[in-house]
Amino acid sequence: MTVSSWLAASEIASARLPGLPTSRSKAKDFIARIRADRPDLVRPRAGRGGGYEVSADALPDVARSEIVARAQKTALTDPAAPSQELIDAHEADKRQMASRGTGDLTAHQREVMEARAAVLMAIDARCLASGLGRRPTVLSFLQAVADGQLDPAEMDMVCKANDRRGDVRTLARSTIYAWFAVRADRGIIALAPGQRAKEALPAWFDDFLRLYAKPSKPSIAEALRDFNRSVAPGTAQPTEAQVRRCLAKMPELERMKGRVGKLAMRTRLAYTARDFEDLLPTSVYVADGKTFDAEVSHPIHGGPFRPELTTIIDAGTRRVVGWSAALDENTFGVVDALRRACAGAGVPAIFYTDRGPGYRNKAMDAPLTGFMARAGITPMRALPYNSQAKGVVERLNQIYTGAAKRLPTYIGRDMDKEAKLLVFKTTRRDLAITGTSRLLPGWDAFLEHVEAEIADYNGRPHSGLPRIRDPQIARTRHMTPNEMWAAKVEGFEPIIPDQAELDDMFRPYVLRRTRRALVEWLGNSYFAPALEPLDGQDVVIGYDIRDASRVWVRTIEEIDGERVPGRLIAVATFEGHKTRYVPVSYEQAAMEKRHQARRARLERKIDAVDRELSPAAILDMRPAAPMPTLADRDGALVNVGAVELAASPEPVQKIVSINGRPLFPDDVAFARWVAENPSRVTEVDREYLRDLILTHSTNELLRMSGLDLVRLRSIARNELDHPERAERSA
């Protein structure tokens, strides 16, 4: 049998490996012991039934040796049951060879390339069969080659892969790793020998490619100018015609490498078309989200915003089975769409999504409290940069683009800029005056508009479905998603839960601990007398995101080593033991948190505006009175700046200061004080002084006033106390 890298209790029992139990119950006990000692080597088992599975690294040495021995005997000699991973990899290699010009290879090059690819496939097969990593598998394979334990066909494959004279029955570990690296970087065609010599490209071309293969997509002329500036003087410089001839020798994909990202590159590669004809209804649901390309009225404050739509399609029939509209992308918008799909069409076996935060989170995937585990749904995630794998629902998003274009507030890239600006100004003016706008669709009208679009899609012929003969038009056409669903659902009974099951299945659950017949959630305290015997124990509580008046408390049970929500203990009601006299729901708590964050951001902006209006350096812009002097009777001048005169015929204005700083009548006075008192200058003073020096008119005014601009610049840079900075700037 083939042993994977992760084994469940039933697989351990059926493998009958030495040192391991042969009954399922004892195998469960073995996994439980490993989980207690090494929890990193145990993970929850995917699929229906639950339980745990253990890594092959946790098995005894004698069991691991037996796995390696079995792999050496069966990895290459049992083609009757190849793994799906090997089949997919082999098909991918075939598509690559067909699409990347292997017809230019000689017979010898093709033979060596195929032999090297077969060696790598053999090592991959041993990895899958033994559950070991690549390094021990490569060492085991090389030892088998050295000991002559391979059959004649396999040894012939190794000889052809070597492609050299002498002792061709040996391979180096570095050679194997180099082949793996080349295959991962440039594909299987790069395993053919003599490729770089065959291309006969000049030596300078690699350096040019480093300047040409940039995401900014420089032109050939621009990259060539940069290259010619970098070559040593006296070196012959290539011409643009020579560069173009060299680029013409390269395959299209090689020319685009580095100039486009992974996502754009994948659109040019070969792909596998998936066949959905054999899928039963509710076998696979595919979900995706999209931001609507038109503004609608917010259901709470009435302002313009773009809703987030989540759509769920049955992959076998292309029928939209569920959808939701939310204020932003979040988990509960996805759950609402899935709830509608389960209520109207049935519970799916597989839920296929991308790896976005709305689909991949604890609320969806947690073993104890996640929606997927409680509903018995197996989640499946698309790989990064692989949106084509969800092409069924990605293409559906085009109907939302058409729906948005039928609204006057469409803001997509196809909208005329002048019309877009006119609608924007009109809606904002109407909202400022009356609080509403006739151009802005209401929330209810938007939902009806989307519902009509989805109903039209389900009743429209779909090019991905089989063709039928329509008696009304007397010719063939493609089936509609509704017709495909009706045809497949005959004789099939989907699992449609009742309303009570739906409420419990899609109610969010969290883990909490009881205390004196109370459980706490979001600062609320919920009380039920039935919780008193469970004081200090962990329970799971379910809550309604919009209704905070009660929570559903359940026990925690263990089935096949997996913790799951158990029986309902009580429905605990809000009693106000904590902080609020009115309970706060999850939705309200999220809105308050978002409100506080937005308010804090706005307050920071207001503070910045206030600081711009009132710089600290200019405390008063009123004209200052001249320095008061008083002539005594003998004609002597007496300075009365800050000295209080005991007797004076008229009130004398005193020079006012704040914390020892005078009030500056103008910028020149401020600059002069800074030059005379550098030790009292603050960072705010330096910032304002830099603005004065950088402004041409003020700079001229300071120079004409006889101030030392070099000294002022040093003070602005804080270089008087740091001579090393002055030396660097000099």
XYZ file of C-alpha atoms in Angstrom:
730
model
C 0.000 0.000 0.000
C 1.057 3.635 -0.337
C 1.750 5.336 2.975
C 1.286 9.109 3.045
C 3.191 11.609 5.186
C 0.155 11.956 7.524
C -1.689 8.899 8.802
C -5.067 8.555 10.495
C -5.898 5.789 12.960
C -7.478 3.581 10.277
C -4.428 3.977 8.011
C -2.026 3.022 10.811
C -4.070 -0.082 11.570
C -4.310 -1.169 7.923
C -0.614 -0.505 7.179
C 0.446 -3.186 9.730
C 3.838 -1.618 10.262
C 6.238 -3.075 12.856
C 6.133 -1.290 16.192
C 2.639 0.132 15.572
C -0.817 -1.106 16.673
C -2.964 -3.030 14.206
C -6.395 -2.136 15.659
C -8.121 1.200 15.163
C -8.828 1.813 18.852
C -5.197 1.247 19.846
C -4.078 3.398 16.938
C -6.236 6.222 18.334
C -4.532 5.801 21.702
C -1.138 5.965 19.970
C -2.094 9.243 18.247
C -3.385 10.635 21.573
C -0.025 9.917 23.237
C 1.873 11.607 20.416
C -0.493 14.586 20.631
C 0.209 14.961 24.361
C 3.998 14.770 23.936
C 4.501 16.387 20.489
C 1.420 18.398 19.473
C 3.300 19.805 16.452
C 3.317 16.330 14.871
C -0.473 15.902 15.096
C -3.111 17.821 13.161
C -6.928 17.632 12.746
C -8.020 15.294 10.008
C -9.732 16.948 7.019
C -13.047 15.678 5.662
C -16.063 14.051 7.218
C -15.678 12.094 10.433
C -13.025 14.335 11.973
C -10.385 12.904 14.244
C -6.628 13.430 14.137
C -3.754 12.235 11.993
C -0.105 11.908 12.914
C 3.015 12.799 10.916
C 5.226 9.981 9.665
C 8.109 11.693 11.502
C 6.538 10.594 14.806
C 6.644 6.865 13.932
C 9.216 4.507 15.486
C 12.461 3.937 13.590
C 11.544 0.354 12.750
C 8.279 1.520 11.168
C 10.030 4.236 9.187
C 12.609 1.732 7.908
C 9.802 -0.528 6.728
C 8.197 2.403 4.911
C 11.452 3.129 3.065
C 11.870 -0.540 2.168
C 8.344 -0.733 0.767
C 8.864 2.474 -1.180
C 12.039 1.115 -2.825
C 10.148 -1.940 -4.020
C 6.906 -0.334 -5.161
C 7.546 3.319 -6.032
C 8.463 2.610 -9.650
C 7.252 -0.949 -10.225
C 3.576 -0.426 -9.412
C 2.182 1.730 -12.236
C -1.299 0.292 -11.750
C -2.174 2.812 -9.043
C -0.118 5.996 -9.546
C -0.835 8.875 -7.180
C -2.859 11.832 -8.385
C 0.088 14.161 -7.645
C 2.331 12.203 -10.037
C -0.362 12.090 -12.704
C -0.857 15.870 -12.512
C 2.905 16.513 -12.610
C 3.370 14.200 -15.607
C 0.521 15.898 -17.479
C 1.982 19.316 -16.682
C 5.335 18.243 -18.109
C 3.640 17.031 -21.284
C 1.799 20.348 -21.722
C 5.001 22.273 -21.154
C 6.948 20.272 -23.707
C 4.139 20.772 -26.220
C 3.920 24.541 -25.646
C 7.585 25.547 -25.340
C 9.120 24.436 -28.587
C 10.649 21.030 -27.885
C 10.401 20.361 -31.613
C 13.693 22.239 -31.974
C 15.538 19.608 -29.881
C 17.574 16.863 -31.437
C 16.692 13.240 -30.763
C 19.618 12.943 -28.324
C 18.626 16.101 -26.422
C 15.027 14.913 -26.126
C 16.139 11.471 -24.891
C 18.371 12.932 -22.165
C 15.716 15.463 -21.140
C 13.069 12.756 -20.758
C 15.480 10.508 -18.804
C 16.359 13.281 -16.359
C 12.684 14.137 -15.933
C 11.985 10.448 -15.233
C 14.672 10.381 -12.538
C 13.131 13.399 -10.817
C 9.666 11.852 -11.107
C 10.996 8.639 -9.542
C 12.383 10.570 -6.575
C 9.086 12.454 -6.202
C 7.264 9.115 -6.227
C 9.476 7.808 -3.438
C 8.794 10.965 -1.391
C 5.039 10.460 -1.700
C 5.228 6.748 -0.984
C 7.499 6.966 2.044
C 6.316 10.237 3.528
C 9.952 11.341 3.938
C 11.521 14.595 2.823
C 13.491 15.101 -0.370
C 16.972 14.865 1.186
C 16.646 11.362 2.716
C 14.776 10.196 -0.377
C 17.571 11.398 -2.683
C 20.185 9.685 -0.499
C 18.174 6.442 -0.522
C 17.799 6.594 -4.319
C 21.527 7.222 -4.858
C 22.378 4.333 -2.541
C 20.073 2.068 -4.544
C 21.854 3.182 -7.739
C 25.278 2.528 -6.223
C 24.243 -0.907 -4.889
C 22.619 -1.895 -8.192
C 19.224 -2.459 -6.564
C 17.298 -0.850 -9.420
C 15.844 -2.953 -12.185
C 17.504 -2.838 -15.654
C 14.969 -0.324 -17.043
C 15.639 2.079 -14.182
C 19.420 1.727 -14.518
C 19.121 2.445 -18.218
C 17.171 5.590 -17.333
C 19.996 6.695 -14.999
C 22.623 6.047 -17.687
C 20.762 8.165 -20.238
C 20.241 10.949 -17.700
C 24.016 11.102 -17.022
C 24.796 11.887 -20.676
C 28.536 11.338 -20.245
C 31.207 8.780 -20.978
C 32.924 6.514 -18.477
C 31.149 5.231 -15.377
C 27.589 6.295 -16.110
C 26.039 4.205 -13.328
C 26.695 6.789 -10.630
C 24.994 10.074 -9.842
C 26.056 12.908 -7.547
C 23.680 14.431 -5.035
C 24.586 17.930 -6.276
C 23.601 16.900 -9.802
C 20.150 15.756 -8.635
C 19.597 19.014 -6.736
C 20.759 21.023 -9.766
C 18.187 19.237 -11.936
C 15.448 19.987 -9.414
C 16.448 23.665 -9.352
C 16.527 23.936 -13.146
C 13.133 22.254 -13.464
C 11.594 24.585 -10.866
C 13.126 27.697 -12.433
C 12.768 27.148 -16.195
C 10.707 23.999 -16.592
C 11.380 20.510 -17.866
C 12.682 21.703 -21.232
C 15.695 23.221 -19.443
C 16.832 19.674 -18.529
C 17.866 19.104 -22.143
C 21.664 19.299 -22.565
C 23.427 21.921 -24.653
C 20.700 24.555 -24.510
C 22.869 27.597 -23.813
C 25.452 26.602 -26.461
C 22.661 26.061 -28.950
C 21.285 29.561 -28.423
C 24.698 31.088 -29.287
C 23.879 34.424 -27.693
C 26.706 36.933 -27.126
C 28.306 37.220 -23.709
C 27.061 40.781 -23.112
C 23.412 39.796 -23.613
C 22.914 38.529 -20.040
C 23.991 41.910 -18.642
C 21.602 43.667 -21.013
C 18.737 41.417 -19.900
C 19.218 42.492 -16.294
C 18.455 46.062 -17.366
C 15.674 45.077 -19.760
C 13.790 42.577 -17.553
C 12.305 45.099 -15.101
C 8.666 45.576 -14.024
C 8.822 49.176 -15.288
C 9.097 47.688 -18.826
C 11.808 49.937 -20.274
C 11.997 50.013 -24.039
C 14.863 48.357 -25.906
C 16.396 51.771 -26.669
C 16.222 52.886 -23.011
C 17.702 49.638 -21.678
C 20.445 49.765 -24.324
C 21.399 53.336 -23.338
C 21.677 52.284 -19.684
C 23.751 49.265 -20.698
C 26.145 51.281 -22.898
C 26.717 53.758 -20.051
C 27.727 50.885 -17.754
C 30.320 49.230 -20.052
C 33.997 50.005 -19.700
C 35.448 52.727 -21.967
C 36.818 51.362 -25.193
C 34.540 48.309 -25.136
C 32.515 47.663 -28.272
C 28.894 48.672 -27.712
C 26.080 46.650 -29.289
C 23.578 48.313 -31.575
C 19.829 48.259 -31.230
C 19.543 45.966 -34.264
C 21.856 43.418 -32.613
C 19.765 43.500 -29.422
C 16.558 42.944 -31.362
C 18.052 39.947 -33.186
C 19.097 38.399 -29.866
C 15.645 38.956 -28.357
C 14.046 37.377 -31.413
C 15.963 34.152 -30.690
C 14.380 33.864 -27.244
C 10.943 32.309 -26.615
C 8.141 34.742 -25.852
C 7.858 33.616 -22.230
C 11.576 34.104 -21.659
C 11.409 37.634 -23.062
C 8.548 38.515 -20.695
C 10.253 37.091 -17.613
C 10.917 39.867 -15.105
C 8.810 42.385 -17.021
C 5.480 40.955 -15.842
C 4.411 39.400 -12.550
C 3.388 35.852 -11.772
C -0.299 36.522 -12.367
C 0.246 37.997 -15.827
C 2.698 35.222 -16.713
C 0.180 32.514 -15.841
C -2.248 33.889 -18.427
C 0.270 32.869 -21.124
C 0.988 29.347 -19.840
C -0.806 26.132 -20.682
C -3.606 25.165 -18.311
C -5.859 22.265 -17.412
C -9.556 22.631 -18.195
C -11.704 21.092 -15.484
C -14.696 18.965 -16.390
C -17.750 19.516 -14.170
C -20.212 17.268 -15.996
C -19.904 14.380 -13.528
C -20.357 16.546 -10.438
C -23.621 16.100 -8.563
C -25.490 19.154 -7.258
C -24.046 20.545 -3.989
C -20.798 18.582 -4.484
C -18.685 21.731 -4.847
C -19.674 25.307 -4.087
C -17.327 28.012 -5.393
C -17.362 31.445 -3.728
C -15.795 34.785 -4.541
C -16.188 38.417 -3.523
C -16.334 41.606 -5.560
C -16.643 45.283 -4.740
C -19.589 46.761 -6.639
C -18.510 49.282 -9.285
C -21.209 51.842 -8.480
C -22.051 53.963 -5.444
C -25.249 53.353 -3.506
C -26.749 54.905 -0.395
C -25.376 53.579 2.880
C -28.160 51.867 4.864
C -27.093 53.563 8.129
C -25.905 57.107 7.439
C -27.133 57.504 3.858
C -23.780 58.521 2.410
C -22.342 57.092 -0.818
C -20.318 53.873 -0.613
C -19.532 50.719 -2.621
C -20.970 47.470 -1.199
C -19.077 44.184 -1.068
C -20.837 41.303 -2.860
C -20.216 37.623 -2.117
C -21.496 35.052 -4.623
C -21.675 31.258 -4.314
C -22.069 29.044 -7.411
C -22.699 25.331 -7.668
C -19.757 24.150 -9.798
C -21.621 21.275 -11.459
C -24.552 23.356 -12.731
C -23.149 26.945 -12.818
C -26.220 28.041 -10.839
C -25.963 30.876 -8.314
C -27.233 29.269 -5.115
C -26.432 32.040 -2.634
C -25.272 35.627 -2.416
C -25.002 38.464 0.086
C -24.232 42.171 0.164
C -22.234 43.628 3.050
C -20.902 47.028 4.024
C -17.337 45.715 3.714
C -15.499 42.436 3.217
C -15.908 40.326 6.353
C -16.519 36.774 7.489
C -20.187 37.268 8.266
C -20.951 38.396 4.722
C -19.512 35.076 3.517
C -21.456 33.155 6.157
C -24.684 34.932 5.186
C -24.223 33.902 1.543
C -23.393 30.313 2.564
C -26.437 30.212 4.840
C -28.712 31.251 1.977
C -27.089 28.650 -0.273
C -27.629 25.868 2.286
C -31.214 26.928 2.931
C -32.144 27.141 -0.744
C -30.014 24.467 -2.425
C -28.408 22.266 0.236
C -25.256 21.800 2.296
C -22.173 21.363 0.069
C -19.505 18.706 0.448
C -16.663 21.070 -0.588
C -16.487 24.863 -0.261
C -13.874 26.190 -2.739
C -12.584 29.734 -2.137
C -9.459 31.818 -2.354
C -7.169 32.537 0.602
C -8.629 35.929 1.490
C -9.248 36.945 5.133
C -13.005 36.605 4.684
C -12.650 32.867 3.967
C -9.548 31.840 5.886
C -9.944 32.680 9.584
C -10.779 31.122 12.927
C -14.495 31.760 12.578
C -14.509 29.591 9.436
C -11.785 26.986 10.112
C -11.431 26.546 13.886
C -11.809 22.818 14.742
C -14.155 23.462 17.677
C -16.062 26.633 16.839
C -15.628 27.084 13.055
C -18.570 27.122 10.641
C -16.989 24.536 8.335
C -16.445 21.928 11.061
C -19.929 22.317 12.552
C -21.625 22.081 9.167
C -19.498 19.119 8.016
C -18.156 21.062 5.016
C -14.635 20.480 3.686
C -12.884 23.780 2.841
C -10.638 23.943 -0.230
C -8.416 26.934 -1.020
C -7.102 28.105 -4.374
C -3.359 28.623 -4.691
C -1.984 32.188 -4.738
C -1.826 33.795 -8.189
C -4.219 31.134 -9.453
C -7.520 32.939 -9.920
C -8.089 30.939 -13.121
C -8.819 27.910 -10.929
C -11.975 29.744 -9.816
C -12.858 30.859 -13.320
C -16.431 29.621 -12.864
C -17.211 32.348 -10.352
C -14.624 34.870 -11.591
C -16.472 35.118 -14.912
C -19.732 35.545 -13.035
C -18.470 38.847 -11.641
C -18.950 40.289 -15.133
C -22.702 40.373 -14.586
C -22.135 42.720 -11.644
C -20.136 45.001 -13.920
C -23.093 45.129 -16.295
C -25.458 45.752 -13.400
C -23.287 48.646 -12.192
C -23.201 50.199 -15.668
C -26.985 50.461 -15.635
C -26.807 52.792 -12.629
C -25.987 56.514 -12.982
C -23.334 56.295 -10.221
C -21.133 53.789 -12.100
C -17.467 54.627 -11.452
C -15.679 51.837 -13.340
C -12.859 52.359 -15.807
C -15.263 52.455 -18.769
C -17.159 55.440 -17.375
C -16.541 58.758 -19.101
C -14.407 60.973 -16.855
C -16.502 64.076 -17.439
C -19.760 62.249 -16.675
C -18.207 60.599 -13.624
C -17.116 63.973 -12.253
C -20.535 65.502 -12.911
C -22.329 62.691 -11.049
C -19.845 62.944 -8.183
C -20.383 66.691 -7.766
C -24.156 66.374 -8.128
C -24.526 63.651 -5.496
C -22.278 65.448 -3.009
C -24.128 68.739 -3.489
C -27.503 67.058 -3.063
C -26.343 65.258 0.072
C -24.972 68.470 1.557
C -28.245 70.341 0.944
C -31.018 67.776 1.429
C -29.244 64.667 2.791
C -30.382 62.575 -0.197
C -29.742 62.445 -3.924
C -31.998 61.233 -6.714
C -28.950 59.809 -8.530
C -27.888 57.651 -5.566
C -29.761 54.310 -5.439
C -31.167 53.328 -2.056
C -30.052 50.174 -0.254
C -33.323 48.294 -0.835
C -33.371 49.303 -4.506
C -29.786 48.089 -4.857
C -30.632 44.682 -3.358
C -33.605 44.305 -5.713
C -31.378 45.283 -8.642
C -28.797 42.597 -7.781
C -31.494 39.982 -7.149
C -32.950 40.644 -10.601
C -29.497 40.329 -12.218
C -28.857 36.967 -10.548
C -32.305 35.665 -11.526
C -31.617 36.717 -15.121
C -28.227 34.953 -15.046
C -29.714 31.677 -13.760
C -32.317 31.750 -16.538
C -29.920 32.637 -19.369
C -28.106 30.046 -21.585
C -24.588 29.413 -20.334
C -21.772 28.633 -22.790
C -20.128 26.248 -20.320
C -23.174 23.934 -20.195
C -24.283 21.242 -22.690
C -26.397 22.102 -25.699
C -30.071 21.124 -26.058
C -32.667 21.639 -28.743
C -35.124 24.375 -27.873
C -38.569 23.666 -29.408
C -39.577 27.332 -29.141
C -36.794 28.630 -31.370
C -36.419 25.362 -33.365
C -32.628 25.191 -32.946
C -30.042 24.114 -30.418
C -28.767 26.289 -27.623
C -26.843 25.910 -24.386
C -28.706 24.956 -21.235
C -29.408 27.543 -18.559
C -28.100 27.009 -15.011
C -31.674 26.473 -13.818
C -32.237 23.796 -16.474
C -28.947 22.084 -15.629
C -29.856 22.094 -11.932
C -33.302 20.634 -12.635
C -31.785 17.910 -14.830
C -29.172 16.862 -12.269
C -31.375 17.099 -9.204
C -33.701 14.370 -10.519
C -33.170 11.322 -8.338
C -30.841 13.269 -6.062
C -31.878 14.545 -2.656
C -29.767 17.467 -1.379
C -29.236 17.936 2.348
C -31.402 20.941 3.240
C -31.449 21.692 6.991
C -34.542 23.092 8.680
C -34.675 26.575 10.166
C -33.565 25.509 13.658
C -30.571 23.627 12.242
C -29.635 26.627 10.110
C -29.761 28.941 13.110
C -27.446 26.674 15.072
C -25.178 25.730 12.136
C -24.365 29.306 11.142
C -24.474 30.919 14.540
C -20.965 32.159 15.503
C -19.480 30.252 18.438
C -16.649 31.238 20.781
C -14.925 29.466 23.642
C -15.630 30.886 27.123
C -15.334 29.831 30.778
C -18.250 29.912 33.204
C -18.088 31.811 36.501
C -20.864 31.709 39.092
C -23.515 30.793 36.517
C -22.288 33.599 34.212
C -20.560 33.726 30.852
C -19.098 36.945 29.461
C -18.917 38.177 25.875
C -18.126 41.672 24.527
C -18.328 43.148 28.014
C -21.812 41.717 28.563
C -22.663 39.199 31.276
C -25.181 36.432 30.565
C -26.816 34.404 33.315
C -28.518 31.020 33.452
C -29.109 28.889 36.596
C -28.187 25.731 34.677
C -24.583 26.990 34.410
C -23.985 26.900 38.169
C -22.818 23.217 38.269
C -20.297 24.008 35.492
C -18.458 26.726 37.418
C -14.902 27.159 36.099
C -15.406 24.875 33.083
C -14.942 25.722 29.406
C -18.068 25.935 27.256
C -18.865 27.242 23.791
C -21.401 30.033 23.417
C -23.239 30.943 20.257
C -24.423 34.477 19.644
C -26.479 36.455 17.157
C -24.427 39.230 15.558
C -27.408 41.621 15.710
C -29.207 40.526 18.898
C -27.228 40.753 22.151
C -30.071 39.859 24.511
C -29.123 36.164 24.813
C -26.485 33.540 24.005
C -26.678 29.770 23.499
C -24.375 27.792 25.805
C -23.254 24.262 24.830
C -20.948 21.669 26.342
C -17.717 20.517 24.717
C -17.635 16.866 23.678
C -14.909 14.760 22.089
C -15.589 12.536 19.066
C -12.707 10.528 17.577
C -10.236 12.704 19.415
C -11.792 15.955 18.153
C -13.546 18.540 20.315
C -16.975 19.530 19.008
C -19.917 21.553 20.417
C -22.151 19.206 22.430
C -25.620 19.402 23.946
C -27.379 22.684 24.635
C -27.095 23.555 28.329
C -29.117 26.749 28.450
C -30.015 29.961 26.691
C -28.356 32.554 28.925
C -29.937 35.999 29.044
C -28.365 39.401 29.513
C -28.412 40.549 33.153
C -26.234 43.676 33.111
C -23.637 42.453 35.609
C -20.722 44.155 33.936
C -20.515 47.582 32.360
C -23.625 48.320 30.343
C -27.252 48.784 31.199
C -28.122 47.943 27.592
C -26.445 44.904 25.959
C -24.134 45.570 23.042
C -24.313 43.221 20.057
C -21.300 42.070 18.049
C -22.339 44.289 15.165
C -22.729 47.329 17.421
C -19.352 46.660 19.068
C -17.690 46.498 15.648
C -19.384 49.740 14.591
C -18.226 51.491 17.771
C -14.671 50.292 17.261
C -14.682 51.499 13.666
C -16.201 54.830 14.773
C -13.485 55.380 17.374
C -10.721 54.614 14.880
C -12.133 57.002 12.261
C -12.653 59.720 14.885
C -9.045 59.388 16.054
C -7.788 59.732 12.480
C -9.881 62.874 11.943
C -8.697 64.421 15.222
C -5.076 63.922 14.178
C -5.788 65.744 10.914
C -7.479 68.625 12.782
C -4.464 68.963 15.081
C -2.155 69.141 12.069
C -4.315 71.884 10.487
C -4.298 73.874 13.735
C -0.516 73.657 13.984
C -0.169 74.949 10.422
C -2.303 78.000 11.282
C -0.447 78.950 14.509
C 3.279 78.168 14.445
C 4.810 78.280 17.897
C 7.554 80.650 16.798
C 5.121 83.491 15.904
C 3.205 84.172 19.080
C 1.733 87.528 18.119
C 1.550 89.232 14.719
C 0.570 92.684 16.073
C 3.028 95.526 15.489
C 5.273 95.867 18.508
C 5.639 99.163 20.311
C 9.116 100.717 20.220
C 11.406 100.192 23.156
C 10.088 102.648 25.732
C 12.566 105.201 26.956
C 12.075 108.097 29.326
C 14.119 111.270 29.278
C 14.937 112.490 32.721
C 15.046 116.102 33.572
C 18.812 116.220 32.913
C 18.361 114.788 29.440
C 19.718 111.301 30.239
C 17.964 108.348 28.685
C 16.724 105.709 31.044
C 15.892 102.182 29.690
C 12.644 101.039 31.159
C 12.294 97.797 29.157
C 11.196 95.423 31.878
C 11.590 97.825 34.837
C 8.411 99.005 36.432
C 8.340 102.815 36.785
C 7.086 103.964 40.105
C 5.978 107.310 38.785
C 5.271 108.288 35.253
C 3.132 111.017 33.805
C 1.726 108.538 31.234
C 1.257 104.738 31.203
C 4.329 103.110 29.714
C 3.919 99.817 27.727
C 6.126 97.029 29.066
C 7.891 94.412 26.893
C 5.861 91.283 27.458
C 7.543 87.901 27.500
C 6.266 84.354 27.917
C 8.539 81.983 29.806
C 11.448 84.294 29.114
C 10.753 84.505 25.363
C 9.853 87.905 23.877
C 7.002 88.476 21.472
C 8.483 88.878 17.973
C 7.064 91.654 15.789
C 8.268 90.084 12.536
C 10.429 87.368 11.035
C 13.595 89.480 11.165
C 13.248 89.967 14.922
C 12.690 86.242 15.375
C 15.765 85.382 13.276
C 17.922 87.894 15.161
C 16.858 86.439 18.513
C 17.640 82.938 17.269
C 21.109 84.013 16.157
C 21.798 85.550 19.559
C 20.295 82.745 21.644
C 21.058 79.412 19.925
C 20.942 77.486 23.206
C 17.281 78.457 23.773
C 16.088 77.410 20.313
C 13.548 74.596 20.282
C 12.850 72.045 17.562
C 9.749 74.006 16.567
C 11.932 77.115 16.191
C 14.323 75.214 13.942
C 11.482 73.948 11.756
C 10.106 77.468 11.316
C 13.605 78.855 10.710
C 14.153 76.300 7.951
C 10.968 77.491 6.257
C 12.199 81.101 6.434
C 15.571 80.233 4.904
C 14.057 78.089 2.150
C 11.604 80.847 1.115
C 13.363 83.102 -1.400
C 11.708 86.372 -0.413
C 12.273 85.855 3.328
C 15.844 84.720 2.729
C 16.564 87.969 0.881
C 14.948 89.984 3.678
C 17.175 88.339 6.293
C 20.283 88.932 4.190
C 19.398 92.604 3.639
C 18.827 92.964 7.410
C 22.482 92.099 8.003
C 21.911 88.676 9.538
C 24.484 85.881 9.176
C 22.686 83.326 6.990
C 25.440 80.729 7.450
C 24.967 80.863 11.226
C 21.200 80.632 10.848
C 21.507 77.566 8.608
C 23.776 75.902 11.186
C 21.245 76.599 13.927
C 18.409 75.272 11.758
C 20.382 72.062 11.205
C 21.310 71.848 14.919
C 24.985 71.787 13.976
C 26.358 74.249 16.561
C 26.165 71.564 19.266
C 27.271 68.822 16.858
C 30.441 69.944 14.983
C 30.679 66.591 13.216
C 27.402 67.345 11.414
C 28.750 70.680 10.245
C 31.863 68.956 8.881
C 29.749 66.436 6.963
C 27.464 69.129 5.515
C 30.505 71.232 4.571
